[in-house]
Coordinates of C-alpha atoms (C1' of nucleotides) in Angstrom, one line a residue:
Chain A
X1 CA -24.6 5.6 5.3
X2 CA -23.0 2.3 5.9
X3 CA -23.2 2.9 9.7
X4 CA -26.9 3.8 9.4
X5 CA -27.7 0.6 7.6
X6 CA -25.7 -1.4 10.1
X7 CA -27.6 0.2 13.0
X8 CA -30.9 -0.6 11.4
X9 CA -29.9 -4.2 10.9
X10 CA -28.5 -4.6 14.4
X11 CA -31.7 -3.3 15.9
X12 CA -33.7 -5.8 13.8
X13 CA -31.5 -8.6 15.1
X14 CA -31.9 -7.5 18.7
X15 CA -35.7 -7.4 18.1
X16 CA -35.6 -10.9 16.7
X17 CA -33.6 -12.2 19.6
X18 CA -36.0 -10.6 22.1
X19 CA -38.9 -12.4 20.3
X20 CA -37.1 -15.7 20.6
X21 CA -36.7 -16.0 16.8
X22 CA -32.9 -15.9 17.0
X23 CA -30.8 -17.5 19.7
X24 CA -29.5 -15.3 22.5
X25 CA -25.8 -15.0 23.3
X26 CA -22.9 -14.2 21.1
X27 CA -23.8 -14.1 17.4
X28 CA -21.3 -13.9 14.6
X29 CA -20.6 -10.3 13.4
X30 CA -22.6 -9.3 10.4
X31 CA -21.2 -7.3 7.5
X32 CA -22.8 -4.5 5.5
X33 CA -20.9 -3.5 2.4
X34 CA -21.5 -1.5 -0.7
X35 CA -22.4 -3.5 -3.7
X36 CA -20.6 -3.9 -7.0
X37 CA -23.7 -4.3 -9.0
X38 CA -26.5 -1.7 -9.0
X39 CA -29.0 -4.5 -9.4
X40 CA -28.1 -5.6 -5.9
X41 CA -29.1 -2.2 -4.4
X42 CA -26.7 0.2 -2.7
X43 CA -25.7 -1.8 0.3
X44 CA -25.9 -5.5 0.9
X45 CA -25.6 -7.6 4.1
X46 CA -24.8 -11.2 4.6
X47 CA -26.5 -11.2 8.1
X48 CA -29.1 -13.9 7.3
X49 CA -26.4 -16.3 6.0
X50 CA -24.0 -16.0 8.9
X51 CA -26.9 -16.3 11.3
X52 CA -28.3 -19.4 9.6
X53 CA -26.0 -21.8 11.4
X54 CA -26.4 -20.6 15.0
X55 CA -30.2 -20.1 14.4
X56 CA -30.5 -23.4 12.6
X57 CA -32.8 -21.8 10.2
X58 CA -32.9 -21.3 6.4
X59 CA -31.1 -18.0 5.5
X60 CA -33.9 -16.7 3.4
X61 CA -36.3 -17.2 6.4
X62 CA -34.0 -15.3 8.6
X63 CA -33.8 -12.5 6.1
X64 CA -37.6 -12.4 6.1
X65 CA -37.7 -12.1 9.9
X66 CA -35.1 -9.4 9.9
X67 CA -36.8 -7.5 7.1
X68 CA -40.1 -7.3 9.0
X69 CA -38.2 -5.8 12.0
X70 CA -36.3 -3.1 10.2
X71 CA -37.5 0.2 11.7
X72 CA -36.9 2.7 9.0
X73 CA -38.3 5.7 10.8
X74 CA -35.8 8.0 9.1
X75 CA -37.3 6.9 5.7
X76 CA -34.0 6.3 4.0
X77 CA -34.9 3.0 2.4
X78 CA -36.5 2.7 -1.0
X79 CA -36.8 -1.0 -0.5
X80 CA -35.1 -4.0 0.9
X81 CA -34.9 -7.2 -1.2
X82 CA -33.9 -10.7 -0.3
X83 CA -31.8 -12.2 -3.0
X84 CA -29.8 -15.2 -4.0
X85 CA -28.9 -17.5 -1.1
X86 CA -30.1 -14.9 1.5
X87 CA -28.5 -11.6 0.8
X88 CA -30.4 -8.6 2.0
X89 CA -30.1 -5.8 -0.5
X90 CA -30.8 -2.3 0.7
X91 CA -31.9 0.3 -1.9
X92 CA -31.5 3.9 -0.6
X93 CA -34.1 6.5 -1.5
X94 CA -32.8 8.9 -4.1
X95 CA -33.2 12.0 -2.0
X96 CA -31.1 10.6 0.9
X97 CA -27.8 10.8 -0.9
X98 CA -27.2 14.5 -1.3
X99 CA -27.6 15.5 2.4
X100 CA -24.4 13.5 3.0
X101 CA -22.5 16.2 1.2
X102 CA -23.1 18.5 4.1
X103 CA -20.4 16.7 6.0
X104 CA -17.9 17.5 3.2
X105 CA -18.6 21.2 3.5
X106 CA -18.6 21.2 7.3
X107 CA -15.4 19.3 7.6
X108 CA -13.5 20.6 4.6
X109 CA -9.8 19.7 4.8
X110 CA -10.7 17.2 7.6
X111 CA -13.3 15.4 5.6
X112 CA -12.3 11.7 5.7
X113 CA -10.6 11.9 9.0
X114 CA -11.9 10.3 12.2
X115 CA -10.9 9.6 15.8
X116 CA -10.6 5.9 15.5
X117 CA -7.1 6.0 16.9
X118 CA -8.3 7.8 20.0
X119 CA -5.0 9.6 20.3
X120 CA -3.0 6.5 20.9
X121 CA 0.7 6.9 20.3
X122 CA 2.1 5.1 17.4
X123 CA 5.6 5.2 15.9
X124 CA 6.5 4.5 12.3
X125 CA 10.2 3.7 11.7
X126 CA 11.2 3.7 8.1
X127 CA 14.0 4.2 5.6
X128 CA 16.7 3.7 8.3
X129 CA 19.4 3.2 5.7
X130 CA 23.0 3.1 6.8
X131 CA 24.7 6.4 6.1
X132 CA 27.2 4.7 3.8
X133 CA 25.9 6.0 0.6
X134 CA 23.1 8.0 -1.0
X135 CA 19.6 6.7 -1.0
X136 CA 18.6 4.7 -4.0
X137 CA 15.3 3.9 -5.7
X138 CA 14.5 1.0 -3.3
X139 CA 14.8 3.2 -0.3
X140 CA 12.4 5.7 -2.1
X141 CA 9.6 3.2 -2.1
X142 CA 10.0 2.5 1.6
X143 CA 10.1 6.2 2.3
X144 CA 6.8 6.9 0.5
X145 CA 5.1 3.9 2.1
X146 CA 6.2 4.9 5.5
X147 CA 5.4 8.5 5.0
X148 CA 1.9 7.8 3.7
X149 CA 1.1 5.1 6.3
X150 CA 2.0 7.7 8.9
X151 CA -0.3 10.3 7.2
X152 CA -3.1 7.8 7.1
X153 CA -2.8 6.8 10.8
X154 CA -2.7 10.5 11.7
X155 CA -5.9 11.0 9.7
X156 CA -7.7 8.4 11.7
X157 CA -6.7 9.9 15.0
X158 CA -3.4 8.4 16.1
X159 CA -0.7 10.4 17.6
X160 CA 2.0 9.6 15.0
X161 CA 5.8 9.8 15.4
X162 CA 8.1 9.3 12.4
X163 CA 11.6 8.0 13.1
X164 CA 14.7 7.1 11.2
X165 CA 17.2 4.7 12.9
X166 CA 20.7 5.6 11.9
X167 CA 22.7 2.4 12.0
X168 CA 26.0 4.3 12.4
X169 CA 28.3 1.7 14.0
X170 CA 29.7 -1.6 13.0
X171 CA 31.6 -3.0 10.1
X172 CA 29.8 -1.3 7.3
X173 CA 30.5 2.1 8.8
X174 CA 34.1 1.0 9.3
X175 CA 34.3 0.1 5.6
X176 CA 33.0 3.5 4.7
X177 CA 35.8 5.2 6.6
X178 CA 38.4 2.9 5.1
X179 CA 37.0 3.5 1.6
X180 CA 37.4 7.3 2.1
X181 CA 40.9 6.9 3.4
X182 CA 41.9 4.8 0.4
X183 CA 40.5 7.3 -2.1
X184 CA 42.2 10.0 -0.1
X185 CA 45.5 8.3 -0.4
X186 CA 44.9 7.7 -4.0
X187 CA 44.5 11.4 -4.6
X188 CA 47.9 11.9 -3.0
X189 CA 49.4 9.4 -5.4
X190 CA 49.4 6.3 -3.1
X191 CA 47.9 3.5 -5.2
X192 CA 46.2 0.8 -3.1
X193 CA 44.2 -2.3 -3.3
X194 CA 40.4 -2.0 -2.6
X195 CA 39.5 -4.8 -0.3
X196 CA 36.2 -6.7 -0.3
X197 CA 33.4 -4.8 1.2
X198 CA 34.6 -1.3 0.4
X199 CA 32.5 1.3 -1.3
X200 CA 33.5 2.3 -4.8
X201 CA 30.9 4.9 -5.7
X202 CA 31.9 8.2 -7.1
X203 CA 30.6 9.9 -4.0
X204 CA 33.5 8.4 -2.0
X205 CA 36.0 10.2 -4.2
X206 CA 34.1 13.4 -3.8
X207 CA 34.2 13.0 0.0
X208 CA 37.9 12.3 -0.1
X209 CA 38.6 15.3 -2.3
X210 CA 36.5 17.6 0.0
X211 CA 38.5 16.2 3.0
X212 CA 41.8 16.9 1.3
X213 CA 40.7 20.4 0.5
X214 CA 39.5 21.2 4.0
X215 CA 42.1 19.4 6.1
X216 CA 45.1 18.9 3.9
X217 CA 47.4 15.9 4.0
X218 CA 47.2 15.2 7.8
X219 CA 45.6 11.7 7.4
X220 CA 48.2 10.5 4.9
X221 CA 50.7 9.2 7.3
X222 CA 48.5 8.8 10.3
X223 CA 48.0 5.2 11.7
X224 CA 45.0 3.9 9.7
X225 CA 43.5 2.5 12.9
X226 CA 43.4 6.0 14.2
X227 CA 42.4 7.7 11.0
X228 CA 39.5 5.4 10.0
X229 CA 37.2 6.2 12.9
X230 CA 37.7 9.9 12.3
X231 CA 36.9 9.5 8.6
X232 CA 34.0 7.3 9.4
X233 CA 32.5 10.1 11.5
X234 CA 33.2 12.7 8.9
X235 CA 31.8 10.7 5.9
X236 CA 28.8 9.3 7.8
X237 CA 27.8 12.7 8.9
X238 CA 28.2 14.2 5.4
X239 CA 26.2 11.4 3.8
X240 CA 23.5 11.6 6.4
X241 CA 23.1 15.3 5.7
X242 CA 22.7 14.4 2.0
X243 CA 20.1 11.8 2.9
X244 CA 18.1 14.2 4.9
X245 CA 18.2 16.7 2.1
X246 CA 17.1 14.1 -0.5
X247 CA 14.2 13.0 1.7
X248 CA 13.1 16.6 2.4
X249 CA 12.9 17.2 -1.3
X250 CA 10.9 14.1 -1.6
X251 CA 8.4 15.4 0.9
X252 CA 9.5 13.1 3.7
X253 CA 10.3 14.7 7.0
X254 CA 11.1 12.8 10.3
X255 CA 10.4 13.8 13.8
X256 CA 13.6 12.2 14.9
X257 CA 16.8 10.7 13.5
X258 CA 17.8 8.2 16.2
X259 CA 21.5 7.3 16.3
X260 CA 22.6 3.8 17.2
X261 CA 25.6 5.4 18.9
X262 CA 23.2 7.1 21.2
X263 CA 22.1 3.6 22.5
X264 CA 25.7 2.7 23.4
X265 CA 26.3 6.0 25.0
X266 CA 23.5 5.3 27.4
X267 CA 24.5 1.6 27.7
X268 CA 21.2 0.7 26.2
X269 CA 22.5 -2.7 25.2
X270 CA 23.9 -3.6 28.6
X271 CA 20.7 -2.6 30.3
X272 CA 18.7 -4.6 27.8
X273 CA 20.8 -7.7 28.3
X274 CA 20.5 -7.6 32.1
X275 CA 16.7 -7.2 31.7
X276 CA 16.5 -10.3 29.5
X277 CA 18.8 -12.2 31.7
X278 CA 16.6 -11.5 34.8
X279 CA 13.7 -13.1 32.9
X280 CA 15.8 -16.1 32.1
X281 CA 16.1 -15.7 28.3
X282 CA 19.9 -15.4 28.2
X283 CA 22.4 -18.2 28.3
X284 CA 26.0 -18.7 27.6
X285 CA 27.3 -21.2 25.1
X286 CA 31.0 -21.2 24.5
X287 CA 32.2 -17.6 24.6
X288 CA 29.0 -16.2 23.3
X289 CA 25.7 -15.1 24.9
X290 CA 22.5 -16.4 23.3
X291 CA 19.0 -15.1 23.5
X292 CA 16.3 -17.8 23.7
X293 CA 14.0 -16.5 20.9
X294 CA 12.7 -20.1 20.3
X295 CA 10.6 -19.6 23.4
X296 CA 8.5 -17.4 21.2
X297 CA 8.4 -19.4 18.0
X298 CA 11.7 -18.4 16.3
X299 CA 13.3 -21.4 14.6
X300 CA 16.6 -21.1 16.4
X301 CA 18.1 -19.1 19.2
X302 CA 20.2 -16.0 18.3
X303 CA 23.5 -14.7 19.5
X304 CA 23.5 -11.3 21.2
X305 CA 27.1 -11.1 22.3
X306 CA 29.8 -12.6 20.1
X307 CA 32.8 -14.6 21.2
X308 CA 34.9 -11.5 20.8
X309 CA 32.7 -9.6 23.2
X310 CA 31.0 -7.3 20.7
X311 CA 27.2 -7.1 20.7
X312 CA 25.4 -8.2 17.5
X313 CA 23.3 -5.9 15.4
X314 CA 20.3 -7.8 16.7
X315 CA 21.2 -6.9 20.3
X316 CA 21.3 -3.3 19.5
X317 CA 18.1 -3.5 17.6
X318 CA 16.3 -5.1 20.5
X319 CA 17.6 -2.3 22.8
X320 CA 16.4 0.2 20.3
X321 CA 12.9 -1.3 20.3
X322 CA 12.8 -1.4 24.0
X323 CA 13.7 2.2 24.0
X324 CA 10.8 2.9 21.7
X325 CA 8.3 1.3 24.0
X326 CA 9.8 3.0 27.0
X327 CA 9.2 6.3 25.3
X328 CA 5.5 5.4 25.6
X329 CA 4.4 4.2 22.1
X330 CA 1.5 1.8 22.2
X331 CA 2.3 0.4 18.8
X332 CA 5.5 0.4 16.8
X333 CA 5.5 -0.1 13.1
X334 CA 8.7 -1.0 11.2
X335 CA 9.0 -0.8 7.5
X336 CA 11.6 -3.1 6.1
X337 CA 12.8 -4.3 2.7
X338 CA 11.2 -7.7 1.9
X339 CA 14.6 -9.3 2.0
X340 CA 14.5 -8.9 5.8
X341 CA 11.4 -10.9 6.3
X342 CA 13.4 -13.7 8.0
X343 CA 14.1 -11.2 10.7
X344 CA 10.5 -10.9 11.8
X345 CA 10.2 -13.9 14.1
X346 CA 13.3 -13.0 16.2
X347 CA 12.2 -9.3 16.5
X348 CA 8.7 -10.4 17.5
X349 CA 10.2 -12.8 20.0
X350 CA 12.3 -10.0 21.5
X351 CA 9.3 -7.7 21.9
X352 CA 7.3 -10.4 23.6
X353 CA 10.2 -11.4 25.8
X354 CA 10.3 -7.8 27.0
X355 CA 6.7 -8.2 28.1
X356 CA 4.9 -6.4 25.3
X357 CA 2.1 -7.8 23.3
X358 CA 2.9 -9.5 20.0
X359 CA 0.5 -7.1 18.3
X360 CA 2.5 -4.1 19.6
X361 CA 5.0 -4.5 16.8
X362 CA 3.9 -4.5 13.2
X363 CA 6.2 -4.9 10.3
X364 CA 5.4 -3.8 6.8
X365 CA 7.5 -5.4 4.1
X366 CA 8.3 -3.5 1.0
X367 CA 9.3 -5.4 -2.1
X368 CA 12.1 -4.3 -4.3
X369 CA 11.7 -1.9 -7.2
X370 CA 12.8 -2.7 -10.8
X371 CA 14.0 0.5 -12.3
X372 CA 13.3 0.6 -16.0
X373 CA 13.8 3.0 -18.8
X374 CA 11.5 2.4 -21.8
X375 CA 10.9 -1.1 -20.6
X376 CA 14.6 -2.0 -20.2
X377 CA 16.2 -2.5 -16.9
X378 CA 18.5 0.2 -15.5
X379 CA 21.7 -1.3 -14.0
X380 CA 21.8 -0.7 -10.3
X381 CA 25.1 -2.1 -9.1
X382 CA 26.4 -0.6 -5.9
X383 CA 29.7 -2.2 -6.4
X384 CA 30.4 -0.6 -9.7
X385 CA 29.0 2.6 -8.2
X386 CA 26.4 2.9 -11.0
X387 CA 23.0 3.3 -9.6
X388 CA 20.1 5.6 -9.8
X389 CA 19.8 7.6 -6.6
X390 CA 16.6 8.9 -5.1
X391 CA 17.8 12.4 -6.0
X392 CA 18.3 11.6 -9.6
X393 CA 14.9 10.0 -10.0
X394 CA 13.1 12.8 -8.3
X395 CA 15.0 15.3 -10.4
X396 CA 14.0 13.5 -13.5
X397 CA 10.4 12.5 -13.0
X398 CA 9.3 14.9 -10.3
X399 CA 8.1 14.3 -6.7
X400 CA 4.5 13.7 -7.6
X401 CA 4.9 11.1 -10.3
X402 CA 7.5 9.3 -8.2
X403 CA 5.4 9.2 -5.0
X404 CA 2.2 8.2 -6.8
X405 CA 3.9 5.4 -8.8
X406 CA 5.3 3.9 -5.6
X407 CA 1.7 3.6 -4.2
X408 CA 0.1 1.9 -7.2
X409 CA 0.9 -1.6 -5.9
X410 CA 0.5 -3.4 -2.7
X411 CA 3.7 -2.9 -0.7
X412 CA 4.6 -6.6 -0.8
X413 CA 4.3 -6.9 -4.5
X414 CA 7.2 -6.2 -6.9
X415 CA 7.0 -2.9 -8.7
X416 CA 8.3 -1.9 -12.1
X417 CA 9.2 1.7 -12.1
X418 CA 9.7 3.0 -15.6
X419 CA 11.4 6.4 -15.8
X420 CA 10.0 7.3 -19.2
X421 CA 6.5 6.2 -18.4
X422 CA 6.6 8.2 -15.1
X423 CA 7.5 11.3 -17.1
X424 CA 4.9 10.8 -19.8
X425 CA 1.9 13.2 -19.6
X426 CA -0.6 10.8 -20.9
X427 CA -3.3 8.3 -19.9
X428 CA -0.5 5.8 -19.3
X429 CA 0.3 7.8 -16.2
X430 CA -2.3 7.8 -13.5
X431 CA -0.9 10.7 -11.5
X432 CA -1.9 13.1 -14.1
X433 CA -5.3 11.5 -14.5
X434 CA -6.1 12.4 -10.9
X435 CA -4.5 15.7 -10.9
X436 CA -6.2 16.6 -14.1
X437 CA -9.6 16.0 -12.5
X438 CA -8.6 18.4 -9.8
X439 CA -7.3 21.0 -12.2
X440 CA -10.4 20.6 -14.3
X441 CA -12.7 21.4 -11.4
X442 CA -10.7 24.4 -10.5
X443 CA -11.0 25.6 -14.0
X444 CA -14.8 25.1 -13.9
X445 CA -15.1 27.1 -10.8
X446 CA -13.0 29.9 -12.3
X447 CA -15.2 29.8 -15.4
X448 CA -18.3 29.9 -13.3
X449 CA -17.1 32.9 -11.4
X450 CA -16.4 34.7 -14.6
X451 CA -20.0 34.2 -15.6
X452 CA -21.2 35.4 -12.3
X453 CA -21.9 32.0 -10.6
X454 CA -20.3 31.4 -7.2
X455 CA -20.4 27.9 -5.8
X456 CA -23.2 28.0 -3.1
X457 CA -23.1 26.8 0.4
X458 CA -24.9 23.7 1.5
X459 CA -28.0 25.4 2.7
X460 CA -28.4 27.5 -0.4
X461 CA -27.9 24.8 -3.0
X462 CA -30.8 22.9 -4.6
X463 CA -29.2 19.5 -4.1
X464 CA -32.5 17.8 -4.7
X465 CA -31.8 18.5 -8.4
X466 CA -28.8 16.1 -8.3
X467 CA -30.6 12.9 -9.2
X468 CA -29.1 11.5 -12.4
X469 CA -27.4 8.1 -12.0
X470 CA -24.0 9.8 -12.6
X471 CA -24.6 12.3 -9.9
X472 CA -25.7 9.7 -7.4
X473 CA -22.6 7.7 -8.3
X474 CA -20.4 10.7 -7.6
X475 CA -22.0 11.3 -4.2
X476 CA -21.6 7.6 -3.3
X477 CA -18.0 7.7 -4.2
X478 CA -17.5 10.8 -2.0
X479 CA -19.2 9.2 0.9
X480 CA -17.0 6.1 0.6
X481 CA -13.9 8.2 1.2
X482 CA -13.9 8.0 5.1
X483 CA -14.3 4.2 4.8
X484 CA -11.4 3.9 2.5
X485 CA -9.1 5.8 4.8
X486 CA -10.3 3.6 7.7
X487 CA -9.6 0.4 5.7
X488 CA -6.2 1.7 4.7
X489 CA -5.4 2.5 8.3
X490 CA -6.6 -0.9 9.6
X491 CA -4.7 -2.9 7.1
X492 CA -1.7 -0.5 6.7
X493 CA -2.3 -0.5 3.0
X494 CA -1.7 2.9 1.5
X495 CA -2.3 1.7 -2.1
X496 CA -6.0 1.6 -1.4
X497 CA -6.0 5.4 -1.6
X498 CA -4.5 5.5 -5.1
X499 CA -7.1 3.0 -6.3
X500 CA -9.8 5.0 -4.8
X501 CA -8.5 8.2 -6.3
X502 CA -8.4 6.7 -9.8
X503 CA -11.9 5.5 -9.3
X504 CA -13.2 8.9 -8.1
X505 CA -11.5 10.7 -10.9
X506 CA -12.9 8.3 -13.4
X507 CA -16.5 8.8 -12.1
X508 CA -16.0 12.6 -12.3
X509 CA -14.4 12.6 -15.8
X510 CA -17.3 10.5 -17.1
X511 CA -19.9 12.8 -15.5
X512 CA -18.1 15.8 -16.9
X513 CA -18.3 14.5 -20.4
X514 CA -22.0 13.9 -20.2
X515 CA -23.2 16.9 -18.3
X516 CA -22.6 20.6 -18.4
X517 CA -21.9 22.0 -15.0
X518 CA -22.5 25.6 -16.0
X519 CA -25.8 26.2 -17.8
X520 CA -28.5 28.9 -17.9
X521 CA -30.4 27.2 -15.2
X522 CA -29.1 28.9 -12.0
X523 CA -30.4 26.4 -9.5
X524 CA -29.0 23.4 -11.4
X525 CA -25.7 25.2 -12.0
X526 CA -25.5 25.9 -8.3
X527 CA -26.2 22.3 -7.3
X528 CA -23.6 21.0 -9.8
X529 CA -21.0 23.5 -8.7
X530 CA -21.5 22.4 -5.1
X531 CA -21.1 18.8 -6.2
X532 CA -17.9 19.6 -8.2
X533 CA -16.5 21.5 -5.2
X534 CA -17.2 18.5 -3.0
X535 CA -15.3 16.2 -5.4
X536 CA -12.4 18.7 -5.3
X537 CA -12.3 18.6 -1.5
X538 CA -12.0 14.9 -1.5
X539 CA -9.4 14.9 -4.3
X540 CA -7.4 17.5 -2.4
X541 CA -7.6 15.6 1.0
X542 CA -6.6 12.3 -0.6
X543 CA -3.7 13.7 -2.6
X544 CA -2.5 15.5 0.4
X545 CA -2.4 12.3 2.3
X546 CA -0.3 10.8 -0.5
X547 CA 2.0 13.8 -0.4
X548 CA 1.1 14.7 -4.0
X549 CA 0.5 18.2 -5.0
X550 CA -2.8 19.6 -6.2
X551 CA -2.2 22.0 -9.2
X552 CA -5.1 24.2 -10.1
X553 CA -3.7 24.5 -13.6
X554 CA -1.7 22.0 -15.6
Chain B
rG1 C1' 17.1 -29.4 2.9
rC2 C1' 13.9 -26.0 6.1
rG3 C1' 10.9 -21.3 6.4
rC4 C1' 8.3 -17.0 4.4
rC5 C1' 6.0 -14.4 0.1
rC6 C1' 3.9 -14.7 -4.8
rA7 C1' 1.1 -17.2 -9.3
rU8 C1' -5.7 -13.6 -11.7
rG9 C1' -7.2 -11.5 -19.8
rG10 C1' -1.6 -10.2 -24.6
rC11 C1' 1.2 -6.8 -20.5
rU12 C1' 1.0 -4.5 -15.4
rC13 C1' -2.0 -5.2 -11.4
rA14 C1' -6.9 -4.7 -8.0
rG15 C1' -10.2 -7.9 -5.6
rC16 C1' -12.8 -4.3 0.7
rU17 C1' -9.5 -10.6 5.5
rG18 C1' -15.4 -16.2 2.8
rG19 C1' -20.1 -13.4 -0.9
rA20 C1' -23.9 -12.9 -5.9
rU21 C1' -22.3 -12.9 -13.3
rA22 C1' -13.9 -12.2 -11.0
rG23 C1' -12.7 -6.1 -12.0
rA24 C1' -9.3 -1.7 -13.6
rG25 C1' -5.3 0.5 -16.5
rC26 C1' -2.1 -0.2 -20.7
rG27 C1' -2.1 -2.4 -25.5
rU28 C1' -5.7 -3.7 -29.8
rC29 C1' -10.1 -2.3 -32.7
rA30 C1' -14.3 1.3 -33.6
rG31 C1' -16.2 6.1 -32.3
rA32 C1' -16.8 11.6 -29.6
rC33 C1' -14.1 18.4 -29.5
rU34 C1' -18.2 25.5 -33.4
rA35 C1' -20.0 23.0 -25.8
rC36 C1' -17.2 24.6 -18.6
rG37 C1' -9.6 22.0 -20.3
rA38 C1' -9.3 15.7 -25.6
rA39 C1' -3.5 14.9 -20.0
rU40 C1' -10.8 13.5 -21.2
rC41 C1' -14.9 10.4 -22.7
rU42 C1' -18.1 6.2 -25.2
rG43 C1' -18.2 1.2 -27.1
rA44 C1' -16.1 -3.8 -28.5
rA45 C1' -12.9 -8.2 -27.8
rU46 C1' -10.0 -11.1 -24.3
rG47 C1' -10.2 -15.6 -18.3
rU48 C1' -10.1 -23.8 -16.9
rC49 C1' -8.1 -17.1 -11.0
rG50 C1' -0.8 -22.2 -11.9
rG51 C1' -2.8 -27.8 -11.1
rA52 C1' -5.4 -31.6 -7.9
rG53 C1' -8.1 -32.6 -3.7
rG54 C1' -10.7 -30.8 0.9
rU55 C1' -13.6 -27.4 4.4
rU56 C1' -19.6 -25.1 3.6
rC57 C1' -25.2 -22.4 2.0
rG58 C1' -20.9 -20.1 -1.0
rA59 C1' -13.6 -20.3 -2.3
rA60 C1' -9.4 -16.1 -6.4
rU61 C1' -9.6 -15.7 -0.9
rC62 C1' -9.2 -20.8 4.3
rC63 C1' -6.5 -26.3 4.8
rU64 C1' -3.3 -30.3 2.4
rC65 C1' -0.4 -31.9 -1.6
rC66 C1' 2.0 -30.9 -6.4
rU67 C1' 4.2 -27.6 -10.2
rG68 C1' 6.7 -23.0 -11.2
rG69 C1' 9.1 -18.1 -9.6
rG70 C1' 11.2 -14.6 -5.7
rC71 C1' 13.5 -14.1 -0.9
rG72 C1' 15.5 -15.7 3.6
rC73 C1' 18.1 -19.4 6.5
rG74 C1' 25.8 -15.7 9.9
rC75 C1' 28.9 -14.9 16.4
rC76 C1' 27.0 -9.6 8.7
rA77 C1' 24.0 -5.3 8.9

RNA sequence: GCGCCCAUGGCUCAGCUGGAUAGAGCGUCAGACUACGAAUCUGAAUGUCGGAGGUUCGAAUCCUCCUGGGCGCGCCA
């Protein structure tokens, strides 16, 4: 509908330009949006106001010119009003809404999707936590945001690839191996000091005990320098398997887990550095190699090879991003914890230095999560080993409530996650509000079937009977769905879907409380069943995008 | 010290990249089940959009400064 209005308006503008009433050449883009206030019609446009400056005319005069030139041959407009400083308010004829429901039936599970992405290849990299310990609640939010952004992009026609970067080399991994060794020795009666940086979680003890059971005491008297790499590989592998399993149970599945070790095996870092050097972005200062990121707006240059000859994490990460683009992705999206925001300029510089557009890399920052229980903070100290893991949270509150709660805020705003609230089956918990609407519709359709009514197909339903204000509102909400998905895709803001869902469910619940779907009037019942079924389709499609289940009973 | 993000009813947050009288939920108060599911609905109250300037037809939104919070500023990852 929005597109129809936009087309009418653009034709009117062309006509006015042709008649010399508006200047030719590039005009500012006009907007058509749905209104917040029914008194302003169904859609409103700011066209006259944005054209006022280039045309050097009064906005209300321009609105009048455009109004005369709107060719409503399809007879969809009840009226168009000029209001306020120069808004054009479009009132849609009552009977023009229900035909829009045909699309819902025709497209079914695909309703809301589009081909905006035109099959362009896009990669979403998310979670990417070091396999040094189980995922915690903070990773969970990033996991859901990444997963749902990927779903949304796929829905608008991108060819989406989900990837997890396993940062499985470096000091942190070394510390993991050392930690396991220390616990292992402890189990065999060798007390030892725990140096700074070592992991003290209970899971380390479990890994050590498992190792002892499987391989005996062979590491006890081995040279630690020889033993640690072996234990690192063992522990990292075991932890990664646990991470994969936790994510799977959370509904998050990756196309690829990409190992940093892989990069080094293929000399990815070496090749990268030579490539950058050829372009003149590498210089030596002291014993270290530096990358001139300031050439692209970073505040200082960055080291890529340290004095001791080891590449930095940054060097490997650039090589990884180069690898992504070489694999043919047009756009690469990284999802990071907000504490990494300072890293954006240098990564952006790296991408540009490699010859890719600045826009080819997009970073979504995800703020931290405050885990609460009944309003009181839950301690999450990694050092003491006391923290709520993703697994524990999902076991306690369930996948649906956890996922939905993570999407109720913009990604870059702090989120309080209250375990007791997430479990509560009440109006305080929006997941159930939406799922309840879905279950309720299923129940109505079951009840209708018992009484001998089947929901009709589009051609059979007397949709002209749907003309109450609530019914029109419901249809409008349904037709907004594709626009909401598009907006979420364009801005990479998955929370728009949860807000939309709450809205749609509210309109339906309100309608339900005022009107009986099933009555003695067969035609009216049929029309309302069709409407209810359309709502259900949208709820199902939207919840599926969020990775939240659609129970037909609750 | 420099940089980035945030500041919106009592609380938690939206606000569609500049639009009309700033919206939801929770909480509070008052109501609705002999009717398709009350995990629902209806109604009421609550705001100098942190402050001060500026940009223009028009600002919660953009610019500058100030106040107050979060984060970052390694040859760590």
